Coordinates of C-alpha atoms in Angstrom, one line a residue:
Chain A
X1486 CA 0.0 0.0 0.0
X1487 CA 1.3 3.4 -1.1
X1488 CA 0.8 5.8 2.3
X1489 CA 1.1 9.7 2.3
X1490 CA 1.7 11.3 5.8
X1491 CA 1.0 14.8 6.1
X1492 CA 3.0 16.4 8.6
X1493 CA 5.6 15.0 10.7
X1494 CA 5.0 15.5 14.5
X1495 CA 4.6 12.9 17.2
X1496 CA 1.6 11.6 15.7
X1497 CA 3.2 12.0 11.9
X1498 CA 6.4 10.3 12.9
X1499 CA 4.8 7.5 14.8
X1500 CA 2.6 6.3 12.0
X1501 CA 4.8 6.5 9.6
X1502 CA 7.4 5.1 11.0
X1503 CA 5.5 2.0 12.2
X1504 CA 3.7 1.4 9.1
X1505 CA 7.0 1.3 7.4
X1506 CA 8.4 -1.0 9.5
X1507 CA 5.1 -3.6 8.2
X1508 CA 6.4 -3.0 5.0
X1509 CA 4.4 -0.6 3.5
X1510 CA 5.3 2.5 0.8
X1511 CA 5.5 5.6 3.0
X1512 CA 6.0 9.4 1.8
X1513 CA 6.4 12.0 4.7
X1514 CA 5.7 15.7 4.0
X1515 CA 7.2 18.4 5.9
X1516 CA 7.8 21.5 6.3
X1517 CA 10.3 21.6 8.4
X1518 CA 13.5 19.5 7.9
X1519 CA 14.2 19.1 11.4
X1520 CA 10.9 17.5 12.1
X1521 CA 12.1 14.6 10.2
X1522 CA 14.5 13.5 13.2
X1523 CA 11.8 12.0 15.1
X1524 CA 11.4 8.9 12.3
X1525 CA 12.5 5.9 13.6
X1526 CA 16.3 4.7 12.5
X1527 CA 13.9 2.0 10.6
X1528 CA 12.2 4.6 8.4
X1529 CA 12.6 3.3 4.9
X1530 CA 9.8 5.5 3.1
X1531 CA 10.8 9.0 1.5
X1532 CA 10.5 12.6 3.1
X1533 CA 9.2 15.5 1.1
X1534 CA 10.0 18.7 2.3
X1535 CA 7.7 21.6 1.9
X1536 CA 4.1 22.9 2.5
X1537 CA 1.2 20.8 2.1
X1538 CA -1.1 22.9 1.2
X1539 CA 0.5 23.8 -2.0
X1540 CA -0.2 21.9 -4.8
X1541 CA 3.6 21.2 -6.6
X1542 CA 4.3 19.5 -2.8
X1543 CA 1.7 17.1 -3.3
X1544 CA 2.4 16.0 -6.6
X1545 CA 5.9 15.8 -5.5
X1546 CA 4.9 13.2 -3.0
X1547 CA 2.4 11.3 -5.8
X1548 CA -1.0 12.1 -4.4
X1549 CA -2.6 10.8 -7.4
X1550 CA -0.9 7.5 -6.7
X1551 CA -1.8 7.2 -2.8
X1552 CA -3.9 4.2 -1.4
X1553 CA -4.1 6.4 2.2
X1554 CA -3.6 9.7 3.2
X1555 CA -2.7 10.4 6.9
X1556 CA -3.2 14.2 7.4
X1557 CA -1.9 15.1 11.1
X1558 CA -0.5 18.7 11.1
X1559 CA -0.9 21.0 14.1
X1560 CA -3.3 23.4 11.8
X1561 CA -7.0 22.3 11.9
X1562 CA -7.3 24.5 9.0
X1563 CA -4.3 23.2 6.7
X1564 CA -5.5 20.0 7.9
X1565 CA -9.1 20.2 6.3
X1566 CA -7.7 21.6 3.2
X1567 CA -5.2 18.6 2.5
X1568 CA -7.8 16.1 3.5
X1569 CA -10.3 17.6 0.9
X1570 CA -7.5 18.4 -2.1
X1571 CA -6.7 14.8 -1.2
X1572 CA -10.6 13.2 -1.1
X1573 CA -12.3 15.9 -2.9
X1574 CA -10.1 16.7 -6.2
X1575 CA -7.5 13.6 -6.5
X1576 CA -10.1 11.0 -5.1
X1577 CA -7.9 9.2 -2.7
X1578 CA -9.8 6.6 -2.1
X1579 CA -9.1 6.3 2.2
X1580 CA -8.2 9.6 3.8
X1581 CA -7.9 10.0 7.6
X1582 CA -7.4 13.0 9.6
X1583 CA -6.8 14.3 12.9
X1584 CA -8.6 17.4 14.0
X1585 CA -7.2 19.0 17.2
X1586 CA -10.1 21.2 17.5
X1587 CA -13.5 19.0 18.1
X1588 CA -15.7 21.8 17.3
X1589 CA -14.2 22.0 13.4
X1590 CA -15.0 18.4 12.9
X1591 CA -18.4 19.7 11.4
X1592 CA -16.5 20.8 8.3
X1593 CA -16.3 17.4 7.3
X1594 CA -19.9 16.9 7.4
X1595 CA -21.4 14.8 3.9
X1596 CA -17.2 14.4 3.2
X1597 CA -15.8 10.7 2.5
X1598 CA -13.2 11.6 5.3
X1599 CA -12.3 9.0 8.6
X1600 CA -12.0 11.7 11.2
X1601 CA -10.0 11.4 14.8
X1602 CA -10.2 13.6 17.7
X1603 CA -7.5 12.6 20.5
X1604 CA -9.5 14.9 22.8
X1605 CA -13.2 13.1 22.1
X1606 CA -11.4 9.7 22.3
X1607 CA -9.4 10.9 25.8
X1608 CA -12.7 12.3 26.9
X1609 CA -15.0 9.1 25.8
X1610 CA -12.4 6.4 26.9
X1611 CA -12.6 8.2 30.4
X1612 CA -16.0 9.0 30.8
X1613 CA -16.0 4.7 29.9
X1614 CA -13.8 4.2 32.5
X1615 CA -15.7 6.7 35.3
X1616 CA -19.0 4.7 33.9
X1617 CA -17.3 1.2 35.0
X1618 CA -15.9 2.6 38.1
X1619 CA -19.1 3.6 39.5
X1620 CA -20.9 0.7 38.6
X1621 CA -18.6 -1.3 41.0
Chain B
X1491 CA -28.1 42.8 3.4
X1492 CA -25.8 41.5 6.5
X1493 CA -21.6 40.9 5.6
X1494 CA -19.4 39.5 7.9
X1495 CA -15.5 40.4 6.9
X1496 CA -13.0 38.0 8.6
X1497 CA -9.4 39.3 8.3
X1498 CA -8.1 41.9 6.0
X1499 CA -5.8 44.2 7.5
X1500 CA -6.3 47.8 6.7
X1501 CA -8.6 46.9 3.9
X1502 CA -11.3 45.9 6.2
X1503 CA -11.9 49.5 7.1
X1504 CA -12.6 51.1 3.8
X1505 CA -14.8 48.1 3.0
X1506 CA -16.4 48.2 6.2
X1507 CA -17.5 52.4 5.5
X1508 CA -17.9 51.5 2.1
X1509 CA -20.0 49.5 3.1
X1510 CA -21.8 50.6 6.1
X1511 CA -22.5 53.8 3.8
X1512 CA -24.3 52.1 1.6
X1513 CA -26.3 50.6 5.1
X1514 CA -25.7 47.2 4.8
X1515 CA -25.0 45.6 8.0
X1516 CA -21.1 45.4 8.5
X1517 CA -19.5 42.6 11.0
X1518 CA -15.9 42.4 11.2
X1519 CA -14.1 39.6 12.7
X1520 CA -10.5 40.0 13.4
X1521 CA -7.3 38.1 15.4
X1522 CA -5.4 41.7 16.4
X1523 CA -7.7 43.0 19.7
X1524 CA -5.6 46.3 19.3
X1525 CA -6.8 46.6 15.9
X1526 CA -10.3 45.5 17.2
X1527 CA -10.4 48.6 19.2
X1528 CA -9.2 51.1 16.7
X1529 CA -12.3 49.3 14.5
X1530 CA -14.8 49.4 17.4
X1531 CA -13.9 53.6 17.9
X1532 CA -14.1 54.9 14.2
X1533 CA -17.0 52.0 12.8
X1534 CA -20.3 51.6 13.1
X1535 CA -20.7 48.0 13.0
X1536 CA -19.9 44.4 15.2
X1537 CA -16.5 44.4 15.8
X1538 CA -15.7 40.5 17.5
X1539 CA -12.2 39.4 18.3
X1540 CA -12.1 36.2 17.6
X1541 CA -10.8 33.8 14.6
X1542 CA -13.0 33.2 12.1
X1543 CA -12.7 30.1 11.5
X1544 CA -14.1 29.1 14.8
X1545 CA -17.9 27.7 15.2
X1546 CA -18.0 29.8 18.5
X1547 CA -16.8 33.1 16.9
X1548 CA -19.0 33.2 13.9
X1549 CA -21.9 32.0 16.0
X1550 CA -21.2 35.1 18.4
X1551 CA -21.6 37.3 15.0
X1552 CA -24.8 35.6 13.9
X1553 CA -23.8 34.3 10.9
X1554 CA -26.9 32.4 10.8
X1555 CA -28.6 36.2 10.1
X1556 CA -26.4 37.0 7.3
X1557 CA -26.1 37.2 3.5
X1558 CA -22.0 37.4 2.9
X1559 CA -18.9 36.3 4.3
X1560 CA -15.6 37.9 3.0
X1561 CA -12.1 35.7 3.8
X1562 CA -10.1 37.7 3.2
X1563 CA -6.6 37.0 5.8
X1564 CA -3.5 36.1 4.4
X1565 CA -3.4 32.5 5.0
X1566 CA -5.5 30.5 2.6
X1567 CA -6.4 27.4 4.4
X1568 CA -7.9 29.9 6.8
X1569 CA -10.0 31.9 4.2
X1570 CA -11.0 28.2 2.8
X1571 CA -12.2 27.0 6.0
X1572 CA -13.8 30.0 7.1
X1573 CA -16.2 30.3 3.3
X1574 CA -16.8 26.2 3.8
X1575 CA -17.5 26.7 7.8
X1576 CA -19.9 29.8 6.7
X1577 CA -21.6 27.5 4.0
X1578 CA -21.8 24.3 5.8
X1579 CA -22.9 25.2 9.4
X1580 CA -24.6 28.4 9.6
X1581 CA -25.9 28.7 5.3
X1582 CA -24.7 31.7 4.2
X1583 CA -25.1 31.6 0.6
X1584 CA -22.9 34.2 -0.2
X1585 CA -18.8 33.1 0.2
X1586 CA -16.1 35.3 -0.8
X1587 CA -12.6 34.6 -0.7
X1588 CA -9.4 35.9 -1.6
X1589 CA -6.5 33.5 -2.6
X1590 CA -2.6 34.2 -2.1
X1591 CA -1.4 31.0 -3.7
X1592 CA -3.0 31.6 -6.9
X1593 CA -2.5 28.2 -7.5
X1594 CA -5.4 27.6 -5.0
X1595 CA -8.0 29.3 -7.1
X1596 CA -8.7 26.4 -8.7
X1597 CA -8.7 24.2 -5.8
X1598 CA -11.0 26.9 -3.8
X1599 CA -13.5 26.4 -6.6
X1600 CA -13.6 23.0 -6.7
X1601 CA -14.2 23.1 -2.9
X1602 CA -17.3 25.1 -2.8
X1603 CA -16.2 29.0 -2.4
X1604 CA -18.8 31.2 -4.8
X1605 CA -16.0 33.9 -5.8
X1606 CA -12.3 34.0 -5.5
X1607 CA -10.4 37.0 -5.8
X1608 CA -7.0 35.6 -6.9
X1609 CA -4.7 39.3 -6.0
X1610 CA -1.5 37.6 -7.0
X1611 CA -2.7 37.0 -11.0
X1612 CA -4.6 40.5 -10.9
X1613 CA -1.7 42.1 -10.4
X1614 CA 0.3 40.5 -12.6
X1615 CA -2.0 40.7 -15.4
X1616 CA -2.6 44.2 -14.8
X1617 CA 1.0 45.0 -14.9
X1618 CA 1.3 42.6 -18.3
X1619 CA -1.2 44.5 -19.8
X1620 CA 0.2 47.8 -19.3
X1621 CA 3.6 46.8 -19.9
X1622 CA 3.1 45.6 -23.1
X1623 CA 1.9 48.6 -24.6
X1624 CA 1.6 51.5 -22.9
X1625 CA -0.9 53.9 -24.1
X1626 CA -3.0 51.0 -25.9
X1627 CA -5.7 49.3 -24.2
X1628 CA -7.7 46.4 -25.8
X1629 CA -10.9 46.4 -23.9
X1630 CA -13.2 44.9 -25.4
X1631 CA -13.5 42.2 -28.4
X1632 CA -17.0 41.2 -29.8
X1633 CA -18.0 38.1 -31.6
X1634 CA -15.0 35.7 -30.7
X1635 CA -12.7 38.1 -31.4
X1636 CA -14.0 39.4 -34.8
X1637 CA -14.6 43.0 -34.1
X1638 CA -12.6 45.0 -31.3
X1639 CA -12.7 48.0 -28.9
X1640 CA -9.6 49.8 -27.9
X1641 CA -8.6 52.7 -26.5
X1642 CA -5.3 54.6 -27.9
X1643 CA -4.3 57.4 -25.0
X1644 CA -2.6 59.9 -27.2
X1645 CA 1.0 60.9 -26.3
X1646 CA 2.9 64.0 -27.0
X1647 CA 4.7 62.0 -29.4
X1648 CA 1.9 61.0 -31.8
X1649 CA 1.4 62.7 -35.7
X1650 CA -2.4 63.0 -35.0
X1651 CA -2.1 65.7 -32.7
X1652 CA -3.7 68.9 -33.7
X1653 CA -5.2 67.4 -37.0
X1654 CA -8.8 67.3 -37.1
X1655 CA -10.5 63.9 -38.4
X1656 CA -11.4 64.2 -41.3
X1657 CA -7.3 64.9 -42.3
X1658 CA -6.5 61.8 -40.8
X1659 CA -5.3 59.5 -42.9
X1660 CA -7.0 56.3 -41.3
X1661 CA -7.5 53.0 -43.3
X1662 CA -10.9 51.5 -43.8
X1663 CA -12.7 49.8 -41.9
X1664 CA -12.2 52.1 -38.7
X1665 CA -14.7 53.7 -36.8
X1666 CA -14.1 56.5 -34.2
X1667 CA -16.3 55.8 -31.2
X1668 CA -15.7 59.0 -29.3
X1669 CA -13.0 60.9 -27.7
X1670 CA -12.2 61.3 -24.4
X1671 CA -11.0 64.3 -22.8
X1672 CA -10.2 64.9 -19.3
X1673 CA -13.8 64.6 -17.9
X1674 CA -15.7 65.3 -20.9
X1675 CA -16.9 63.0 -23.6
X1676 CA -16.6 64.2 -27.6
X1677 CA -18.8 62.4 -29.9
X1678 CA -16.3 63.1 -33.1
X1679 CA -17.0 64.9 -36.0
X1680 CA -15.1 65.3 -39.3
X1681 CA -13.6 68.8 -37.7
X1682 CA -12.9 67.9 -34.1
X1683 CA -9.2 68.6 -33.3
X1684 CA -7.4 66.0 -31.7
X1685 CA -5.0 67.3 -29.1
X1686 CA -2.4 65.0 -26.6
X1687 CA -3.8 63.4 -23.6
X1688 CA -7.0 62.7 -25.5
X1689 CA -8.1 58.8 -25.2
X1690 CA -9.6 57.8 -28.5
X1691 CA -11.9 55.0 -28.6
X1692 CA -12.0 53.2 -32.0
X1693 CA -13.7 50.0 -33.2
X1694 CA -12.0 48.0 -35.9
X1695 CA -11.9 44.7 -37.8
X1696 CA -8.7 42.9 -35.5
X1697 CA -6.6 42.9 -39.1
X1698 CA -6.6 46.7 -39.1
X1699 CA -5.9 46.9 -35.4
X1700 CA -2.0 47.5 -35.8
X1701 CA -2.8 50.0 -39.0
X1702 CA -4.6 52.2 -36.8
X1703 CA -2.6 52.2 -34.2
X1704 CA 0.4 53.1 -35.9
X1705 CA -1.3 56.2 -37.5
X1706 CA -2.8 57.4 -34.0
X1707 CA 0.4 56.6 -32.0
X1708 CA 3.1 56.8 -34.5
X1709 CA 4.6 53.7 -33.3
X1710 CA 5.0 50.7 -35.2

């Protein structure tokens, strides 16, 4: 499977990095160079260096040829542009994105876009966990 | 008629009389409080400091009540998700956006924004225009291109200066429109004079275009 990560953070990094060590296709995009020190030693994929959001730096890293599109930079905004360049106008077929603000999730309303919120699943796994505790 | 301006930087505050004048209903969202405060002293209007592209900030300016949003900060992710935020959540039907990238206009449409104001090519084709040549402007060409409008802004250099019309030596197939001069417009007649600084509007077959120009301007 050909993977595209959009932006290289923790969470960046992490997936790419692990899903290149099970052997899949991975392209990073950054814009910063330095971010690319937290792949793992293992890291065989590519790095692309430059801002999503425009156009040349996604045909640089072959959006037209991606199975799955990871979009996790720290800007909802650029985020919900990437994920809809990527669903929207080059059809990817699996796109997946990580919104840091739960409120801006509507945008994606009526979109064919997998959507994650590490605050709505901290909240919900420990509301789960408050629920089990007082049912003890 | 209800607008909502997000952004914009000293812009916003022309648009904003401009518009209030006209007494639509001006909101202006903005990320600089100090700048908010200037706004909120010299405008009549909702000034919110806020970010735009926030659910909780346009609901504080009841973009629900309103006609037109205008994006127009300098990031372009921003100005996207604010028009598709506008669209989506609270229907306004009315989106405006500017684009920086003007690589994005394209992508901006695609996405849903009604109209794009891409500054960058504006500029550029302004400047192309006028660069190419100077006091000839094409503006207007009727019928795929058969018949065309232009406008030759008479320099002190031309040989027409002075002469009246009907000594012109103009090929066929040239019609004068009128003559423009300073704020008054001359519907021309075989004796008006044509002096420097006039703006002659002429309509011509495109093949005779570069004929007439030569014997207006006195450039080839």
């Amino acid at each position: 499977m050909y993977v595209l990560v959009i932006g290289c953070g923790r969470t960046g990094s992490s997936i790419a990095s692990l899903l290149s060590k099970q052997g899949e296709d991975v392209v990073v995009v950054d814009r910063n160079k330095s971010s690319f020190r937290k792949l793992s030693a293992k890291f065989t994929g590519f790095t692309v260096l430059g801002d999503a959001t425009e156009i040349e730096v996604l045909e640089e890293s072959k959006l037209d040829k991606t199975d799955l599109v990871v979009v996790t930079t720290d800007d909802d905004n650029v985020n919900a542009m990437v994920a809809q360049i990527a669903s929207e106008i080059y059809e990817v077929e699996k796109v997946v994105v990580r919104i840091i603000d739960p409120e801006k999730k509507v945008i994606y309303k009526d979109l064919d876009v997998m959507t994650m919120s590490p605050t709505s699943l901290l909240v919900d796994n420990l509301i789960g966990q408050i629920g089990n505790w007082s049912k003890e | 008629m209800r607008i909502i301006i997000v952004g914009g930087g000293k812009v916003v505050y022309h648009l904003a009389k401009n518009f209030t004048a006209k007494g639509y209903q001006v909101v202006i969202i903005n990320k600089d409080k100090e700048y908010c405060d200037i706004l909120a002293r010299d405008l009549k209007g909702v000034i919110i400091h806020g970010d735009g592209s926030q659910p909780a900030t346009l609901r504080e300016a009841e973009a629900n009540k309103s006609d037109i949003i205008l994006a127009l900060t300098s990031n372009d992710p921003d100005n996207l998700f604010i028009c598709q935020l506008a669209q989506k959540e609270f229907g306004i039907p009315k989106t405006f956006s500017i684009v920086n990238n003007p690589d994005n206009e394209e992508i901006f449409k695609n996405l849903g924004v009604e109209t794009i104001f891409n500054t960058t090519k504006l500029i550029s084709l302004l400047i192309e225009q006028r660069v190419e040549v100077a006091d000839v402007n094409n503006l207007l060409s009727i019928e795929e291109g058969k018949v065309s409008i232009s406008q030759i802004h008479l320099q002190e250099t031309s040989p027409v200066l002075g002469k009246t019309v009907r000594e012109l030596d103009l090929p066929h197939d040239i019609v004068f429109g009128c003559v423009i001069r300073g704020d008054d417009v001359l519907i021309p007649k075989g004796d008006t004079k044509l002096l420097e600084d006039d703006k002659v509007l002429i309509i011509t077959l495109p093949e005779k275009q570069a004929e007439a120009f030569e014997v207006l301007s006195g450039e080839e």
